[in-house]
Structure formats: C-alpha cells, structure tokens
Amino acid sequence: MSQSEYVSKAMGAVLNCDQAQAVEIANQALAEGVDPVFLLNEGFSVGIREMGELFGHGEVFLPQLILAAETMKAATAVLDQAIQESGQTSAKGTMVMATVEGDVHDIGKGIVISLLNTQGIKVIDLGRDVPTDKIIQAALDNNADIIGTSALLTTTIMAQKKLEDELCRRNLRSRFKTMVGGAPCTQRWANKIGADAYAEDAAEAVTKALELLGHK
Ligand code: B1M
C-alpha cells in the first residue's frame, strides 16, 4: 500500500470509529516503514479533526465523538511505541505537562509528549483536568525547566492565564519557562498572557522546548 493510501485509510478508520482497523493500519504501516509521526499528523489527526467539524455542525453526536477519540487513542498507542523506539534518551531537560483544569482533551498532549521524549526531554505527564496548584507543585517537586499546558476549549484556555498569574503571584515566574498549546491557542494568546512559547503542533513543540532549554 502507498503512503497516501495509509493516510486515507487512517482517516477513514477514525471517521468510521473502527478501532480494530485503526490498529491494523498502524501496525501494517509500521511494518512497511511508514513514518509514524507522518501517519499520526497526516492521517489519524486529520480524521479526528474532521470528526470534530462534523460534531461542531451537528452531523455526529457525542457518543460518536467519544468512539472516534478511542479509535485515535488505540492507533496512537501503537505508533507511540515505534516513535519511542526510534528516539534518543539523553536528558536535556525536564518538562511538566498537563491538560488544564476543566479540560479532558489529551490526545494532542500525548502526541506532543511522545515527540518530546524522543528528543531527550524528560516529561512528567500530569494527565488531564489538572488544577493550577497541582501543576505548580509538580514543577517544583520535579525541579522542572518548563511547564507545558494544553487546552482545547475556548473556556479552559483561561487556565493558561491563571497559571501565569499564579506563578507571578508566588514569585516563581522566573523559575520556570512556560509553553502553551492546543487548538484555540495562538502566538498572540501566548504573548498576551506572558507565556514564553506557543507551539502549533508536536514538531514545533519540540523545536520551541529545545530553544527554551538552550539547545537550538
Ligand atoms: Co471535544 N471539543 N469536547 N472532545 N473535541 C473540541 C475541542 C471542539 C472544537 C469540537 C467542535 O465542537 N468542533 C469543541 C470545542 C469548542 C470550543 O471550545 N469553542 C469541543 C467540545 C465542545 C467538547 C465538549 C464540550 C462536548 C460536550 O460534552 N458537549 C466536551 C468537553 C469535555 C471537557 O474537556 N470538559 C468534549 C469532549 C470530547 C471527547 C471526550 C469526546 C474527545 C476528547 C478525548 C480525549 O482527548 N481523550 C473530544 C475530541 C476528540 C475533540 C476533537 C474532535 C479533537 C481533539 C483532538 O484530539 N485533536 C476537537 C475538535 C478539534 O480539535 N478540531 C474537539 C487531534 C489532536 C492531535 O490535535 O489536540 O489540537 P490537538 O493537539 C495538537 C496541537 O494543538 C498541539 O500539538 C498537538 C499535536 O499536533 N498541542 C500542543 C496540543 N497541546 C499542546 C501543548 C503544547 C504544544 C502544542 O505545549 C505545552
């Protein structure tokens, strides 16, 4: 099968909420040497975003969105293993990463973490729906260099501002670098709230994290 056929089958598996097919496509693609990051970005991720569009227009409903997300997660688990096996491990820095409070979207965060790990950045994943206090405490406990937050809802991105404000209030702002991401975030938003970096996708998150750590 060609690379573009894998891409369209990956999209189709997510849109059809077909978990078994998604896992099979991921495994087959890996066996044929398809780049797992490429397949995630161009295939599975496009499929889940397309599902989001359909959901936004009322053409599919929440149960289908949940099934599509589970399909995406099953494929991501297979591809993540391959991504980790291909990566290096020497530690360049530590990052604490969380999906902000009130937000359960963690697929994109998972992809970002997967790529950061391959570049020698140790990531402490705090999970999703994580309160600001817990994020700050984890950053202190783990002596983190960077705090990364993911937010997918136009309401929950406010928690990224809360983090900045709280770091300032506790005189900790200069102790950590901060990075924000997630669909509603922009460079403008990062500038507005005073975050050190914004990344649009996982590849850019790696570039920005390495820059923040002083490894260009
Ligand atoms: Co929800 N959801 N969802 N959802 N969901 C969106 C975000 C939405 C845009 C869909 C829509 O209506 N079109 C909409 C938000 C609208 C808005 O805020 N204005 C929405 C809604 C409304 C909701 C609910 C409120 C629905 C409901 O209950 N009625 C509810 C909210 C729950 C909550 O969080 N409190 C909800 C629930 C869910 C599911 C549970 C079903 C599921 C999430 C499952 C999971 O993640 N475990 C889900 C999904 C799957 C989506 C969409 C379809 C896909 C998100 C995704 O995984 N994208 C989404 C539509 C969309 O995004 N277009 C949608 C693929 C992923 C690879 O991309 O997450 O953007 P992304 O991550 C990218 C970049 O953003 C970046 O790199 C990643 C990899 O390239 N990035 C970072 C992300 N984090 C980063 C951090 C960084 C750097 C880069 O540094 C720290």
GROMACS .gro file of N, CA and C in nm, residues 68-154:
model
  261
   68ALA      N    1  -1.470   0.786   1.827
   68ALA     CA    2  -1.362   0.827   1.735
   68ALA      C    3  -1.235   0.857   1.814
   69ALA      N    4  -1.253   0.922   1.931
   69ALA     CA    5  -1.136   0.954   2.015
   69ALA      C    6  -1.070   0.826   2.065
   70GLU      N    7  -1.151   0.726   2.101
   70GLU     CA    8  -1.094   0.599   2.147
   70GLU      C    9  -1.019   0.529   2.033
   71THR      N   10  -1.073   0.541   1.913
   71THR     CA   11  -1.007   0.482   1.796
   71THR      C   12  -0.871   0.549   1.775
   72MET      N   13  -0.872   0.681   1.783
   72MET     CA   14  -0.748   0.758   1.767
   72MET      C   15  -0.646   0.718   1.873
   73LYS      N   16  -0.693   0.701   1.997
   73LYS     CA   17  -0.602   0.666   2.107
   73LYS      C   18  -0.541   0.527   2.087
   74ALA      N   19  -0.620   0.435   2.036
   74ALA     CA   20  -0.569   0.299   2.013
   74ALA      C   21  -0.457   0.302   1.909
   75ALA      N   22  -0.478   0.379   1.802
   75ALA     CA   23  -0.375   0.389   1.698
   75ALA      C   24  -0.252   0.461   1.752
   76THR      N   25  -0.276   0.567   1.830
   76THR     CA   26  -0.165   0.644   1.886
   76THR      C   27  -0.077   0.555   1.974
   77ALA      N   28  -0.140   0.465   2.051
   77ALA     CA   29  -0.062   0.377   2.139
   77ALA      C   30   0.035   0.291   2.059
   78VAL      N   31  -0.011   0.240   1.946
   78VAL     CA   32   0.076   0.156   1.860
   78VAL      C   33   0.190   0.241   1.803
   79LEU      N   34   0.155   0.358   1.751
   79LEU     CA   35   0.256   0.442   1.684
   79LEU      C   36   0.354   0.501   1.786
   80ASP      N   37   0.303   0.531   1.905
   80ASP     CA   38   0.388   0.590   2.009
   80ASP      C   39   0.504   0.497   2.043
   81GLN      N   40   0.474   0.369   2.051
   81GLN     CA   41   0.579   0.271   2.083
   81GLN      C   42   0.691   0.278   1.980
   82ALA      N   43   0.652   0.287   1.853
   82ALA     CA   44   0.753   0.293   1.746
   82ALA      C   45   0.830   0.425   1.752
   83ILE      N   46   0.759   0.533   1.785
   83ILE     CA   47   0.826   0.665   1.794
   83ILE      C   48   0.931   0.659   1.905
   84GLN      N   49   0.895   0.601   2.019
   84GLN     CA   50   0.991   0.594   2.131
   84GLN      C   51   1.111   0.509   2.096
   85GLU      N   52   1.087   0.397   2.025
   85GLU     CA   53   1.198   0.308   1.990
   85GLU      C   54   1.298   0.376   1.898
   86SER      N   55   1.250   0.474   1.818
   86SER     CA   56   1.339   0.539   1.722
   86SER      C   57   1.412   0.659   1.783
   87GLY      N   58   1.375   0.695   1.907
   87GLY     CA   59   1.429   0.819   1.964
   87GLY      C   60   1.553   0.801   2.047
   88GLN      N   61   1.615   0.916   2.083
   88GLN     CA   62   1.731   0.913   2.173
   88GLN      C   63   1.682   0.940   2.315
   89THR      N   64   1.769   0.916   2.413
   89THR     CA   65   1.721   0.927   2.551
   89THR      C   66   1.802   1.021   2.642
   90SER      N   67   1.916   1.072   2.595
   90SER     CA   68   1.997   1.153   2.688
   90SER      C   69   1.919   1.277   2.732
   91ALA      N   70   1.914   1.299   2.864
   91ALA     CA   71   1.826   1.404   2.918
   91ALA      C   72   1.878   1.544   2.891
   92LYS      N   73   1.795   1.627   2.829
   92LYS     CA   74   1.833   1.766   2.801
   92LYS      C   75   1.759   1.861   2.893
   93GLY      N   76   1.658   1.811   2.960
   93GLY     CA   77   1.581   1.897   3.050
   93GLY      C   78   1.454   1.826   3.092
   94THR      N   79   1.385   1.890   3.185
   94THR     CA   80   1.262   1.829   3.237
   94THR      C   81   1.144   1.924   3.214
   95MET      N   82   1.035   1.865   3.173
   95MET     CA   83   0.914   1.943   3.146
   95MET      C   84   0.797   1.877   3.217
   96VAL      N   85   0.717   1.959   3.281
   96VAL     CA   86   0.592   1.911   3.339
   96VAL      C   87   0.482   1.948   3.241
   97MET      N   88   0.394   1.855   3.214
   97MET     CA   89   0.293   1.879   3.110
   97MET      C   90   0.156   1.836   3.161
   98ALA      N   91   0.056   1.918   3.133
   98ALA     CA   92  -0.080   1.887   3.178
   98ALA      C   93  -0.183   1.945   3.083
   99THR      N   94  -0.297   1.879   3.075
   99THR     CA   95  -0.415   1.943   3.018
   99THR      C   96  -0.481   2.017   3.134
  100VAL      N   97  -0.519   2.142   3.108
  100VAL     CA   98  -0.562   2.229   3.218
  100VAL      C   99  -0.694   2.186   3.283
  101GLU      N  100  -0.720   2.245   3.396
  101GLU     CA  101  -0.841   2.214   3.473
  101GLU      C  102  -0.968   2.235   3.390
  102GLY      N  103  -1.060   2.141   3.399
  102GLY     CA  104  -1.187   2.152   3.329
  102GLY      C  105  -1.185   2.097   3.189
  103ASP      N  106  -1.068   2.050   3.148
  103ASP     CA  107  -1.049   2.006   3.009
  103ASP      C  108  -0.998   1.861   3.006
  104VAL      N  109  -1.069   1.774   2.933
  104VAL     CA  110  -1.027   1.634   2.929
  104VAL      C  111  -0.960   1.596   2.797
  105HIS      N  112  -0.940   1.691   2.708
  105HIS     CA  113  -0.878   1.659   2.579
  105HIS      C  114  -0.729   1.631   2.598
  106ASP      N  115  -0.688   1.507   2.572
  106ASP     CA  116  -0.546   1.477   2.596
  106ASP      C  117  -0.478   1.404   2.481
  107ILE      N  118  -0.546   1.392   2.368
  107ILE     CA  119  -0.485   1.319   2.255
  107ILE      C  120  -0.364   1.397   2.203
  108GLY      N  121  -0.385   1.527   2.178
  108GLY     CA  122  -0.275   1.609   2.125
  108GLY      C  123  -0.159   1.618   2.222
  109LYS      N  124  -0.191   1.633   2.351
  109LYS     CA  125  -0.086   1.639   2.453
  109LYS      C  126  -0.001   1.511   2.447
  110GLY      N  127  -0.070   1.398   2.432
  110GLY     CA  128   0.001   1.270   2.425
  110GLY      C  129   0.100   1.266   2.309
  111ILE      N  130   0.058   1.321   2.196
  111ILE     CA  131   0.147   1.321   2.078
  111ILE      C  132   0.268   1.412   2.103
  112VAL      N  133   0.240   1.527   2.162
  112VAL     CA  134   0.349   1.622   2.193
  112VAL      C  135   0.450   1.555   2.287
  113ILE      N  136   0.400   1.490   2.391
  113ILE     CA  137   0.489   1.425   2.489
  113ILE      C  138   0.573   1.317   2.422
  114SER      N  139   0.506   1.241   2.337
  114SER     CA  140   0.575   1.133   2.267
  114SER      C  141   0.696   1.186   2.189
  115LEU      N  142   0.677   1.297   2.119
  115LEU     CA  143   0.788   1.354   2.040
  115LEU      C  144   0.894   1.418   2.128
  116LEU      N  145   0.851   1.484   2.235
  116LEU     CA  146   0.948   1.546   2.326
  116LEU      C  147   1.040   1.439   2.385
  117ASN      N  148   0.980   1.325   2.421
  117ASN     CA  149   1.060   1.216   2.478
  117ASN      C  150   1.169   1.170   2.382
  118THR      N  151   1.136   1.166   2.254
  118THR     CA  152   1.235   1.116   2.158
  118THR      C  153   1.353   1.212   2.146
  119GLN      N  154   1.334   1.338   2.187
  119GLN     CA  155   1.442   1.437   2.175
  119GLN      C  156   1.515   1.457   2.306
  120GLY      N  157   1.500   1.363   2.398
  120GLY     CA  158   1.576   1.369   2.522
  120GLY      C  159   1.519   1.466   2.624
  121ILE      N  160   1.393   1.503   2.608
  121ILE     CA  161   1.331   1.588   2.710
  121ILE      C  162   1.246   1.497   2.799
  122LYS      N  163   1.280   1.497   2.928
  122LYS     CA  164   1.205   1.413   3.021
  122LYS      C  165   1.073   1.484   3.052
  123VAL      N  166   0.963   1.414   3.029
  123VAL     CA  167   0.833   1.479   3.052
  123VAL      C  168   0.757   1.409   3.164
  124ILE      N  169   0.715   1.488   3.261
  124ILE     CA  170   0.628   1.437   3.368
  124ILE      C  171   0.486   1.471   3.322
  125ASP      N  172   0.411   1.366   3.290
  125ASP     CA  173   0.274   1.387   3.239
  125ASP      C  174   0.176   1.383   3.356
  126LEU      N  175   0.115   1.498   3.383
  126LEU     CA  176   0.021   1.506   3.496
  126LEU      C  177  -0.120   1.466   3.458
  127GLY      N  178  -0.141   1.438   3.330
  127GLY     CA  179  -0.273   1.393   3.285
  127GLY      C  180  -0.360   1.508   3.240
  128ARG      N  181  -0.490   1.493   3.263
  128ARG     CA  182  -0.585   1.594   3.214
  128ARG      C  183  -0.670   1.647   3.330
  129ASP      N  184  -0.737   1.759   3.304
  129ASP     CA  185  -0.820   1.823   3.406
  129ASP      C  186  -0.737   1.849   3.533
  130VAL      N  187  -0.622   1.912   3.514
  130VAL     CA  188  -0.529   1.928   3.627
  130VAL      C  189  -0.535   2.072   3.681
  131PRO      N  190  -0.564   2.088   3.810
  131PRO     CA  191  -0.570   2.222   3.868
  131PRO      C  192  -0.432   2.292   3.866
  132THR      N  193  -0.436   2.424   3.858
  132THR     CA  194  -0.314   2.505   3.851
  132THR      C  195  -0.219   2.476   3.967
  133ASP      N  196  -0.273   2.467   4.087
  133ASP     CA  197  -0.189   2.443   4.206
  133ASP      C  198  -0.109   2.314   4.191
  134LYS      N  199  -0.177   2.211   4.139
  134LYS     CA  200  -0.111   2.081   4.124
  134LYS      C  201   0.002   2.091   4.020
  135ILE      N  202  -0.021   2.167   3.914
  135ILE     CA  203   0.081   2.183   3.810
  135ILE      C  204   0.205   2.251   3.869
  136ILE      N  205   0.182   2.358   3.944
  136ILE     CA  206   0.295   2.433   4.001
  136ILE      C  207   0.370   2.345   4.102
  137GLN      N  208   0.295   2.273   4.184
  137GLN     CA  209   0.360   2.188   4.284
  137GLN      C  210   0.446   2.080   4.216
  138ALA      N  211   0.392   2.021   4.109
  138ALA     CA  212   0.466   1.916   4.038
  138ALA      C  213   0.593   1.974   3.974
  139ALA      N  214   0.582   2.097   3.924
  139ALA     CA  215   0.700   2.160   3.863
  139ALA      C  216   0.809   2.182   3.968
  140LEU      N  217   0.766   2.223   4.087
  140LEU     CA  218   0.863   2.243   4.197
  140LEU      C  219   0.922   2.109   4.242
  141ASP      N  220   0.835   2.011   4.262
  141ASP     CA  221   0.879   1.880   4.312
  141ASP      C  222   0.977   1.812   4.217
  142ASN      N  223   0.956   1.834   4.087
  142ASN     CA  224   1.040   1.767   3.987
  142ASN      C  225   1.151   1.856   3.934
  143ASN      N  226   1.165   1.974   3.994
  143ASN     CA  227   1.268   2.068   3.952
  143ASN      C  228   1.262   2.088   3.799
  144ALA      N  229   1.141   2.114   3.751
  144ALA     CA  230   1.121   2.123   3.606
  144ALA      C  231   1.184   2.250   3.547
  145ASP      N  232   1.222   2.240   3.421
  145ASP     CA  233   1.270   2.358   3.348
  145ASP      C  234   1.153   2.429   3.281
  146ILE      N  235   1.060   2.348   3.230
  146ILE     CA  236   0.948   2.404   3.153
  146ILE      C  237   0.816   2.350   3.207
  147ILE      N  238   0.715   2.438   3.211
  147ILE     CA  239   0.578   2.393   3.239
  147ILE      C  240   0.500   2.407   3.108
  148GLY      N  241   0.443   2.297   3.061
  148GLY     CA  242   0.365   2.299   2.938
  148GLY      C  243   0.219   2.271   2.967
  149THR      N  244   0.131   2.351   2.910
  149THR     CA  245  -0.012   2.325   2.928
  149THR      C  246  -0.084   2.318   2.794
  150SER      N  247  -0.177   2.226   2.790
  150SER     CA  248  -0.259   2.205   2.671
  150SER      C  249  -0.403   2.241   2.707
  151ALA      N  250  -0.470   2.315   2.619
  151ALA     CA  251  -0.612   2.350   2.641
  151ALA      C  252  -0.683   2.345   2.507
  152LEU      N  253  -0.796   2.278   2.503
  152LEU     CA  254  -0.869   2.261   2.375
  152LEU      C  255  -1.000   2.337   2.370
  153LEU      N  256  -1.041   2.394   2.481
  153LEU     CA  257  -1.169   2.464   2.483
  153LEU      C  258  -1.146   2.615   2.498
  154THR      N  259  -1.230   2.692   2.431
  154THR     CA  260  -1.214   2.838   2.440
  154THR      C  261  -1.238   2.886   2.583
   0.00000   0.00000   0.00000
